[in-house]
Short mmCIF file of C-alpha atoms and ligand atoms in Angstrom, two decimals:
data_model
loop_
_atom_site.label_atom_id
_atom_site.label_comp_id
_atom_site.label_asym_id
_atom_site.label_seq_id
_atom_site.Cartn_x
_atom_site.Cartn_y
_atom_site.Cartn_z
CA MET A 1 155.21 150.09 259.63
CA SER A 2 153.25 149.72 262.94
CA HIS A 3 150.87 147.18 263.93
CA GLY A 4 148.97 149.71 266.34
CA ARG A 5 151.17 149.20 269.16
CA SER A 6 152.14 152.46 270.89
CA GLY A 7 155.21 153.40 272.89
CA TRP A 8 158.81 151.70 271.94
CA GLU A 9 157.58 149.21 269.61
CA ARG A 10 157.73 148.84 265.68
CA THR A 11 157.63 145.11 265.24
CA VAL A 12 158.61 145.12 261.61
CA PRO A 13 162.29 145.62 260.94
CA PRO A 14 163.55 147.49 258.01
CA ARG A 15 164.86 145.06 255.44
CA VAL A 16 168.03 146.92 254.69
CA GLY A 17 171.70 146.24 255.59
CA PRO A 18 172.50 144.61 259.14
CA PHE A 19 168.60 144.90 259.76
CA ARG A 20 167.83 142.14 256.95
CA GLU A 21 166.96 138.89 258.54
CA GLY A 22 169.53 136.44 258.56
CA ALA A 23 172.29 139.16 258.14
CA PHE A 24 174.23 137.61 260.98
CA ARG A 25 174.27 133.91 260.71
CA SER A 26 177.66 132.70 262.27
CA PRO A 27 176.83 130.71 265.43
CA LEU A 28 179.69 132.31 267.15
CA HIS A 29 177.52 135.31 267.85
CA SER A 30 175.91 133.27 270.73
CA VAL A 31 174.65 134.34 274.00
CA ARG A 32 176.84 131.61 275.58
CA VAL A 33 180.04 132.68 274.08
CA ALA A 34 179.02 136.45 275.05
CA ALA A 35 178.36 135.38 278.59
CA VAL A 36 181.71 133.31 279.20
CA LEU A 37 183.79 136.18 277.84
CA GLY A 38 181.59 138.40 279.72
CA ILE A 39 182.41 136.77 283.27
CA ALA A 40 186.00 136.54 282.36
CA LEU A 41 185.84 140.34 281.48
CA GLY A 42 183.98 140.99 284.70
CA VAL A 43 186.45 139.30 286.69
CA ALA A 44 189.40 140.89 284.90
CA PHE A 45 187.97 144.43 285.15
CA THR A 46 187.01 144.18 288.78
CA VAL A 47 190.85 143.08 289.62
CA CYS A 48 191.95 145.93 287.55
CA PHE A 49 189.60 148.46 289.26
CA VAL A 50 190.55 147.41 292.78
CA THR A 51 194.18 147.28 292.41
CA GLY A 52 194.26 150.56 290.25
CA PHE A 53 192.09 152.26 293.18
CA LEU A 54 194.47 150.86 295.44
CA SER A 55 197.46 152.58 293.60
CA HIS A 56 195.39 155.78 293.39
CA LEU A 57 194.97 155.69 297.22
CA ILE A 58 198.71 155.11 297.77
CA GLN A 59 199.50 158.28 295.82
CA HIS A 60 196.69 160.43 296.94
CA PRO A 61 196.01 159.14 300.51
CA PRO A 62 192.86 160.34 302.34
CA SER A 63 193.44 161.32 306.03
CA PHE A 64 191.85 157.67 306.99
CA PHE A 65 194.49 155.60 304.69
CA GLU A 66 198.29 154.67 305.65
CA TRP A 67 199.69 152.18 303.13
CA PRO A 68 202.09 149.96 305.11
CA ALA A 69 205.95 149.87 304.54
CA ARG A 70 205.73 145.99 304.75
CA PRO A 71 205.39 143.65 303.34
CA ASP A 72 207.94 145.08 300.86
CA TRP A 73 206.56 143.09 297.94
CA LEU A 74 203.02 144.26 298.13
CA TYR A 75 202.95 147.09 295.76
CA ARG A 76 204.96 145.11 293.20
CA LEU A 77 202.43 142.49 293.17
CA THR A 78 199.24 144.62 293.16
CA GLN A 79 200.55 147.02 290.28
CA GLY A 80 202.03 143.88 288.36
CA ILE A 81 198.52 142.28 288.60
CA HIS A 82 197.00 145.54 287.50
CA VAL A 83 198.90 145.89 284.32
CA SER A 84 199.11 142.41 283.31
CA THR A 85 195.33 141.74 283.74
CA GLY A 86 194.53 144.89 281.76
CA ILE A 87 196.97 143.43 279.09
CA ALA A 88 195.38 140.04 279.00
CA SER A 89 191.73 141.73 278.76
CA ILE A 90 192.74 142.97 275.17
CA PRO A 91 191.80 139.62 273.21
CA LEU A 92 188.89 138.88 275.67
CA LEU A 93 187.26 142.23 274.99
CA LEU A 94 187.89 142.14 271.33
CA ALA A 95 186.47 138.78 271.12
CA LYS A 96 183.45 139.88 273.08
CA LEU A 97 182.63 142.70 271.16
CA TRP A 98 182.89 140.76 267.87
CA THR A 99 180.69 138.13 269.30
CA VAL A 100 177.88 140.67 270.32
CA TYR A 101 178.09 143.60 267.73
CA PRO A 102 174.98 142.02 265.90
CA ARG A 103 173.16 143.03 268.89
CA PHE A 104 173.40 146.52 268.12
CA TRP A 105 170.98 146.02 265.22
CA THR A 106 168.16 144.19 266.89
CA TRP A 107 164.74 145.37 266.25
CA PRO A 108 162.91 147.16 267.74
CA PRO A 109 166.11 149.03 268.91
CA LEU A 110 164.11 150.16 272.35
CA ARG A 111 161.62 148.15 274.25
CA SER A 112 161.14 150.04 277.44
CA ALA A 113 162.48 152.45 279.67
CA ALA A 114 164.79 149.68 281.38
CA HIS A 115 165.91 148.86 278.12
CA LEU A 116 166.87 152.27 277.11
CA ILE A 117 168.97 152.57 280.29
CA GLU A 118 170.52 149.13 279.58
CA ARG A 119 171.45 150.31 276.01
CA LEU A 120 172.70 153.86 277.02
CA ALA A 121 175.09 152.01 279.45
CA LEU A 122 176.70 150.44 276.72
CA LEU A 123 178.20 153.55 275.57
CA PRO A 124 180.36 154.15 278.53
CA LEU A 125 180.95 150.51 278.94
CA VAL A 126 182.21 149.83 275.54
CA GLY A 127 183.86 153.28 275.23
CA GLY A 128 185.30 153.23 278.77
CA SER A 129 186.78 149.74 278.20
CA LEU A 130 188.19 150.73 274.86
CA PHE A 131 189.82 153.77 276.45
CA LEU A 132 191.01 152.27 279.46
CA LEU A 133 193.00 149.46 277.45
CA PHE A 134 194.17 152.02 274.77
CA THR A 135 195.43 154.47 277.36
CA GLY A 136 196.87 151.86 279.68
CA VAL A 137 199.00 150.37 276.82
CA GLY A 138 200.03 153.55 275.59
CA SER A 139 201.31 154.78 278.86
CA ILE A 140 203.14 151.66 279.73
CA ALA A 141 204.60 152.05 276.15
CA ARG A 142 205.48 155.56 277.05
CA TRP A 143 203.46 156.68 273.95
CA PHE A 144 201.05 159.46 274.75
CA PRO A 145 199.11 160.36 271.50
CA TRP A 146 196.90 162.56 273.48
CA SER A 147 197.24 165.86 275.32
CA PHE A 148 195.24 165.24 278.54
CA SER A 149 197.01 163.95 281.69
CA PHE A 150 196.94 160.26 281.75
CA PRO A 151 196.26 159.44 285.45
CA PRO A 152 193.36 161.59 286.24
CA ALA A 153 191.51 160.54 282.84
CA HIS A 154 192.37 156.85 283.24
CA TYR A 155 191.19 157.15 286.76
CA ALA A 156 187.80 158.91 285.97
CA ALA A 157 187.10 156.52 283.21
CA ALA A 158 187.66 153.52 285.41
CA TRP A 159 184.83 154.88 287.72
CA VAL A 160 182.61 155.35 284.51
CA THR A 161 183.27 151.99 283.15
CA ILE A 162 182.74 150.06 286.63
CA GLY A 163 179.53 151.95 287.01
CA ALA A 164 178.35 150.79 283.64
CA LEU A 165 179.69 147.19 284.20
CA ILE A 166 177.50 147.06 287.30
CA VAL A 167 174.16 148.28 285.11
CA HIS A 168 175.36 145.74 282.39
CA VAL A 169 175.98 142.87 284.71
CA GLY A 170 172.22 143.46 286.23
CA ALA A 171 171.00 143.50 283.06
CA LYS A 172 172.39 140.51 281.82
CA ALA A 173 172.57 138.36 284.86
CA GLY A 174 169.45 136.30 283.81
CA ALA A 175 170.61 135.67 280.37
CA THR A 176 174.00 134.62 281.47
CA ARG A 177 172.61 132.12 284.24
CA LEU A 178 170.33 130.69 281.60
CA ALA A 179 172.94 130.40 279.03
CA LEU A 180 175.25 128.82 281.02
CA SER A 181 172.64 126.52 282.82
CA SER A 182 172.61 122.79 282.27
CA ARG A 183 169.48 123.10 280.20
CA SER A 184 171.27 125.14 277.59
CA PRO A 185 172.69 123.21 274.81
CA GLU A 186 176.41 122.32 275.00
CA LEU A 187 179.01 124.57 273.34
CA ASP A 188 179.13 123.03 269.78
CA THR A 189 182.10 121.70 267.92
CA GLY A 190 184.06 122.79 265.01
CA ALA A 191 181.84 120.53 262.88
CA VAL A 192 178.90 122.12 263.50
CA ALA A 193 180.12 125.64 262.80
CA ALA A 194 181.47 124.02 259.42
CA GLU A 195 178.06 122.52 258.59
CA ARG A 196 176.64 126.08 258.57
CA GLY A 197 179.16 127.24 256.07
CA TRP A 198 181.02 129.80 258.47
CA GLY A 199 184.35 128.09 258.17
CA SER A 200 185.65 126.06 260.72
CA LEU A 201 185.98 128.09 263.84
CA SER A 202 183.84 126.59 266.58
CA ARG A 203 182.52 128.42 269.55
CA ARG A 204 185.05 126.37 271.63
CA GLY A 205 187.68 127.49 269.09
CA LEU A 206 186.89 131.12 269.33
CA LEU A 207 186.94 130.86 273.20
CA GLY A 208 190.31 128.99 272.96
CA ALA A 209 191.61 131.78 270.67
CA ALA A 210 190.30 134.54 273.27
CA PHE A 211 191.56 132.88 276.34
CA GLY A 212 194.89 131.30 274.44
CA GLY A 213 195.43 135.08 273.45
CA ALA A 214 195.19 136.37 276.70
CA ALA A 215 197.30 133.81 278.17
CA ALA A 216 199.92 134.33 275.43
CA LEU A 217 200.17 138.17 275.98
CA TRP A 218 200.51 137.57 279.61
CA LEU A 219 203.68 135.48 279.01
CA ALA A 220 204.81 137.94 276.58
CA THR A 221 204.71 140.86 278.88
CA ALA A 222 204.89 139.56 282.52
CA GLY A 223 208.64 139.21 282.24
CA GLN A 224 208.77 142.91 283.12
CA THR A 225 207.98 142.08 286.86
CA VAL A 226 208.23 138.17 287.10
CA ARG A 227 211.85 138.01 286.49
CA PRO A 228 212.13 134.18 285.55
CA LEU A 229 209.88 135.20 282.37
CA ALA A 230 212.18 138.25 281.36
CA SER A 231 213.68 136.34 278.46
CA ILE A 232 210.54 135.22 276.56
CA SER A 233 208.53 138.37 277.40
CA VAL A 234 209.25 139.66 273.93
CA LEU A 235 206.39 142.36 274.07
CA ALA A 236 207.15 143.62 277.59
CA PRO A 237 208.02 147.50 277.24
CA ARG A 238 210.65 147.08 280.02
CA ASP A 239 213.23 144.30 280.65
CA PRO A 240 213.98 144.40 284.34
CA ARG A 241 217.81 143.71 283.87
CA VAL A 242 218.40 146.46 281.53
CA GLY A 243 219.31 150.06 282.34
CA PRO A 244 222.34 152.08 284.08
CA GLN A 245 223.65 149.96 286.99
CA GLY A 246 221.28 147.09 285.99
CA LEU A 247 217.96 148.75 286.75
CA PRO A 248 215.36 150.28 284.31
CA VAL A 249 215.03 154.20 284.31
CA ASN A 250 211.70 156.05 283.42
CA LYS A 251 212.71 159.62 283.80
CA THR A 252 216.25 160.59 282.93
CA ALA A 253 217.95 163.54 284.58
CA SER A 254 218.19 165.57 281.24
CA SER A 255 214.27 165.16 280.91
CA ALA A 256 213.75 166.24 284.32
CA GLY A 257 216.14 169.47 283.64
CA VAL A 258 218.19 168.68 286.82
CA VAL A 259 221.82 167.75 285.27
CA ASP A 260 223.46 171.07 286.16
CA ALA A 261 221.78 171.40 289.75
CA ALA A 262 222.46 167.49 290.38
CA THR A 263 226.24 167.67 289.45
CA ALA A 264 226.98 171.16 290.81
CA ASP A 265 229.65 171.35 293.75
CA GLY A 266 227.46 173.54 295.54
CA TRP A 267 224.60 170.69 296.13
CA ARG A 268 223.57 170.15 299.60
CA LEU A 269 220.82 168.43 301.51
CA THR A 270 218.56 170.64 303.87
CA VAL A 271 216.94 169.21 306.80
CA GLU A 272 214.21 171.81 308.04
CA GLY A 273 210.67 172.41 309.20
CA SER A 274 209.70 171.07 312.82
CA VAL A 275 213.29 170.04 313.79
CA ALA A 276 215.51 171.36 316.87
CA THR A 277 218.62 171.95 314.56
CA PRO A 278 218.04 172.67 310.88
CA LEU A 279 220.69 170.83 309.01
CA THR A 280 222.69 171.42 305.68
CA LEU A 281 224.92 168.45 304.69
CA SER A 282 227.14 167.77 301.86
CA LEU A 283 227.30 164.33 300.03
CA GLU A 284 230.46 163.64 302.14
CA ASP A 285 228.56 164.59 305.42
CA LEU A 286 226.23 161.88 304.17
CA ARG A 287 228.44 159.32 303.12
CA SER A 288 230.46 159.61 306.52
CA MET A 289 227.15 158.61 308.62
CA ARG A 290 226.29 155.28 309.45
CA LEU A 291 225.00 153.72 306.13
CA ARG A 292 222.42 151.02 305.93
CA GLU A 293 222.27 148.37 302.99
CA ALA A 294 219.09 146.70 301.87
CA ASP A 295 217.73 144.94 298.55
CA LEU A 296 214.72 147.10 297.74
CA VAL A 297 212.55 147.34 294.73
CA ILE A 298 211.43 149.95 292.61
CA ALA A 299 207.96 148.99 291.28
CA CYS A 300 206.74 151.16 288.70
CA VAL A 301 203.08 152.25 288.06
CA ASP A 302 203.72 150.98 284.71
CA GLY A 303 203.98 147.46 285.98
CA TRP A 304 207.46 146.63 285.76
CA SER A 305 209.44 146.02 288.84
CA ALA A 306 213.39 145.34 289.50
CA THR A 307 215.34 144.93 292.65
CA GLY A 308 218.40 146.54 293.62
CA ARG A 309 221.10 146.77 296.47
CA TRP A 310 220.99 150.30 298.03
CA ARG A 311 223.00 151.94 300.53
CA GLY A 312 222.11 155.12 302.20
CA VAL A 313 220.91 157.18 305.35
CA PRO A 314 217.69 155.93 307.07
CA VAL A 315 215.43 158.89 307.13
CA ARG A 316 214.82 158.34 310.61
CA ASP A 317 218.39 158.84 311.49
CA LEU A 318 218.50 162.21 309.67
CA LEU A 319 215.32 163.09 311.96
CA ALA A 320 217.33 162.00 315.00
CA LEU A 321 220.21 164.11 314.01
CA ALA A 322 218.20 167.12 313.47
CA GLY A 323 216.51 166.57 316.83
CA ALA A 324 212.81 165.90 315.23
CA SER A 325 210.01 163.52 316.82
CA PRO A 326 210.74 160.15 315.31
CA SER A 327 207.01 159.87 314.88
CA SER A 328 207.00 163.01 312.17
CA ALA A 329 205.72 163.04 308.66
CA VAL A 330 208.18 164.12 305.99
CA THR A 331 207.94 165.55 302.52
CA ILE A 332 211.06 164.46 300.32
CA GLU A 333 211.62 167.40 297.82
CA SER A 334 213.81 167.05 294.72
CA LEU A 335 215.81 169.41 292.42
CA GLN A 336 212.83 169.40 289.84
CA ARG A 337 211.08 172.75 289.21
CA PRO A 338 208.29 172.93 292.14
CA GLY A 339 204.84 171.78 290.90
CA ALA A 340 206.56 169.37 288.06
CA ALA A 341 205.25 165.72 288.10
CA TYR A 342 206.56 163.80 291.16
CA ALA A 343 208.61 166.77 292.19
CA SER A 344 208.53 165.67 295.92
CA SER A 345 206.85 162.84 298.09
CA ASP A 346 205.62 162.52 301.34
CA LEU A 347 206.24 159.74 304.11
CA HIS A 348 203.81 159.15 306.75
CA PRO A 349 205.16 157.95 310.22
CA GLY A 350 205.21 154.59 309.74
CA GLN A 351 207.22 154.83 306.55
CA VAL A 352 209.74 157.02 308.25
CA ALA A 353 209.99 154.65 311.27
CA ASP A 354 211.01 151.64 308.87
CA PRO A 355 214.90 151.59 308.83
CA ASP A 356 215.12 150.69 305.05
CA THR A 357 213.13 153.99 304.20
CA MET A 358 216.45 155.89 303.31
CA LEU A 359 218.35 158.66 301.29
CA ALA A 360 220.35 156.17 299.04
CA VAL A 361 223.77 157.41 297.88
CA GLU A 362 224.59 153.84 296.29
CA LEU A 363 223.19 151.38 294.22
CA ASN A 364 224.46 147.99 293.34
CA GLY A 365 228.06 148.78 294.98
CA ALA A 366 228.46 152.15 292.92
CA PRO A 367 227.49 156.08 293.54
CA LEU A 368 224.10 156.62 291.91
CA HIS A 369 224.02 156.86 288.14
CA ILE A 370 222.69 160.44 287.56
CA ASP A 371 219.64 158.69 285.89
CA HIS A 372 218.88 156.95 289.14
CA GLY A 373 219.11 160.25 291.13
CA PHE A 374 222.48 161.14 291.93
CA PRO A 375 223.56 162.68 294.25
CA VAL A 376 220.90 161.21 296.56
CA ARG A 377 217.52 159.67 296.08
CA LEU A 378 214.68 158.32 298.28
CA ILE A 379 214.26 154.53 298.49
CA GLY A 380 211.71 152.85 300.70
CA PRO A 381 210.08 149.50 300.95
CA ASN A 382 206.60 148.97 299.19
CA ARG A 383 206.37 152.41 297.50
CA PRO A 384 205.34 153.11 293.82
CA GLY A 385 208.28 153.98 291.76
CA VAL A 386 206.97 157.49 291.23
CA GLN A 387 207.37 158.07 294.89
CA GLN A 388 210.91 157.05 295.22
CA THR A 389 211.97 160.72 294.62
CA LYS A 390 215.28 161.15 292.78
CA TRP A 391 217.83 164.11 292.73
CA VAL A 392 216.89 164.94 296.53
CA ALA A 393 217.75 168.35 297.85
CA GLY A 394 215.23 168.87 300.87
CA VAL A 395 213.86 167.15 303.81
CA VAL A 396 210.88 168.85 305.41
CA VAL A 397 209.42 167.62 308.50
CA SER A 398 205.95 168.42 309.74
C1 HEM B 1 184.08 145.05 280.08
C2 HEM B 1 183.24 144.25 280.30
C3 HEM B 1 182.00 143.89 279.15
C4 HEM B 1 181.61 144.79 278.14
C5 HEM B 1 182.53 145.62 277.27
C6 HEM B 1 180.55 144.08 277.35
C7 HEM B 1 179.84 144.65 276.36
C8 HEM B 1 178.74 143.90 275.93
C9 HEM B 1 177.96 144.47 274.65
C10 HEM B 1 178.25 145.71 273.88
C11 HEM B 1 176.86 143.43 274.59
C12 HEM B 1 175.74 143.76 273.62
C13 HEM B 1 174.45 144.53 274.33
C14 HEM B 1 173.21 144.38 273.80
O1 HEM B 1 172.88 144.70 272.79
O2 HEM B 1 172.62 143.23 274.36
C15 HEM B 1 177.01 142.69 275.56
C16 HEM B 1 176.02 141.66 275.71
C17 HEM B 1 176.16 140.45 276.70
N1 HEM B 1 176.90 140.62 277.62
FE1 HEM B 1 178.61 141.96 278.09
N2 HEM B 1 180.18 143.11 278.40
C18 HEM B 1 181.02 143.10 279.26
C19 HEM B 1 181.02 142.30 280.53
C20 HEM B 1 180.00 141.18 280.82
C21 HEM B 1 179.78 140.50 282.12
C22 HEM B 1 180.43 140.56 283.43
C23 HEM B 1 178.79 139.70 281.75
C24 HEM B 1 178.30 138.44 282.75
C25 HEM B 1 177.51 138.60 283.73
C26 HEM B 1 178.28 139.62 280.43
C27 HEM B 1 177.18 138.94 279.82
C28 HEM B 1 176.53 139.40 278.70
C29 HEM B 1 175.44 138.74 277.98
C30 HEM B 1 174.98 137.59 278.37
C31 HEM B 1 175.29 139.55 276.94
C32 HEM B 1 173.91 139.30 275.85
C33 HEM B 1 174.67 138.44 274.55
C34 HEM B 1 173.64 138.39 273.61
O3 HEM B 1 172.38 138.40 274.16
O4 HEM B 1 173.74 137.90 272.48
N3 HEM B 1 178.88 140.69 279.77
N4 HEM B 1 178.17 142.79 276.42
#
């Protein structure tokens, strides 16, 4: 029924289902709780967006961007923060959605063009948030119940979600300020909620459960990169202490289809491209060169990281041997089928110049395990694990 108002408004709500007056009486559905959880989610999603975008830039660098080789712990930190912040967001997002879901049945559903935009932005905001957290968790658990490629889909969803979040923050800034201002009543206690007959969970209790859940999830997973927590991180997909030669492995030689080629007697490393003397080197040739030893981190895009002691030939020494300019850029190619995911990676001149950027032949005092890249793998400071190319067969200088 209308009261003669035109446009968006129809003032009398249908008296059915969730539209009934008093359909949602729990005091937990409060603007103040929504605002507190919203701010926490806003901070968490911004941190995830910035660290995720950085990881994207490192792996797909535009011409103006050079990720430095030092400090060697930086990518481990930023990607560890990305994954653990995403995981900690899960209870915050669920609590927020539960707090605000009665708002989906407010009447009239649309009040103005601005209100229409605000509400339309909820689709990418809620859908994008759920998609990002679901695909992120699936990916670190190596569980892919979808047929699309994870990195581009997760990256595109991040842009959509952050755009919708900006619209949402703009729309809710006033309500948030008001709800958190000193004029607004204090968060009530369990007694108030109990009085209203909605159980004993107070707003403080709900917030405590959401933030406590976030902290518990963080502790239960952060040990995959914060080593002292490894023994209590029971939900961490990876234990940084477990794997061949004491280090985890994501992609095995058999899953990459390189076992025969990597163990063949005829394996040789070629150094070619912009060089004065192209080289073809056996594993013995490499072992007889001056080897460098360094503690370096495998920092996986999945958020786990682990340090090993590596021995190998600095890439810059190979360039010198081939008569290439020391300020060259280099592509490292593996035995994997060209075009396969992470079959090659690029080193910019700053990374080549670092003496710890090397083609490793040993890990923790023994020849490389085949799943760590036997006969030779790239290892360099401050690089994502997917760029530490394994089963190397070629160095192409440009
Ligand atoms: C991933 C992040 C976020 C998600 C998924 C999310 C989701 C939602 C949804 C679905 C609603 C109900 C919309 C409506 O019909 O009014 C809502 C309301 C609200 N949000 Fe957010 N939000 C997020 C971040 C934020 C941030 C950063 C703030 C603070 C600036 C915020 C403050 C609010 C407020 C005050 C309300 C109104 C609650 C009410 O009137 O009952 N939200 N949010």
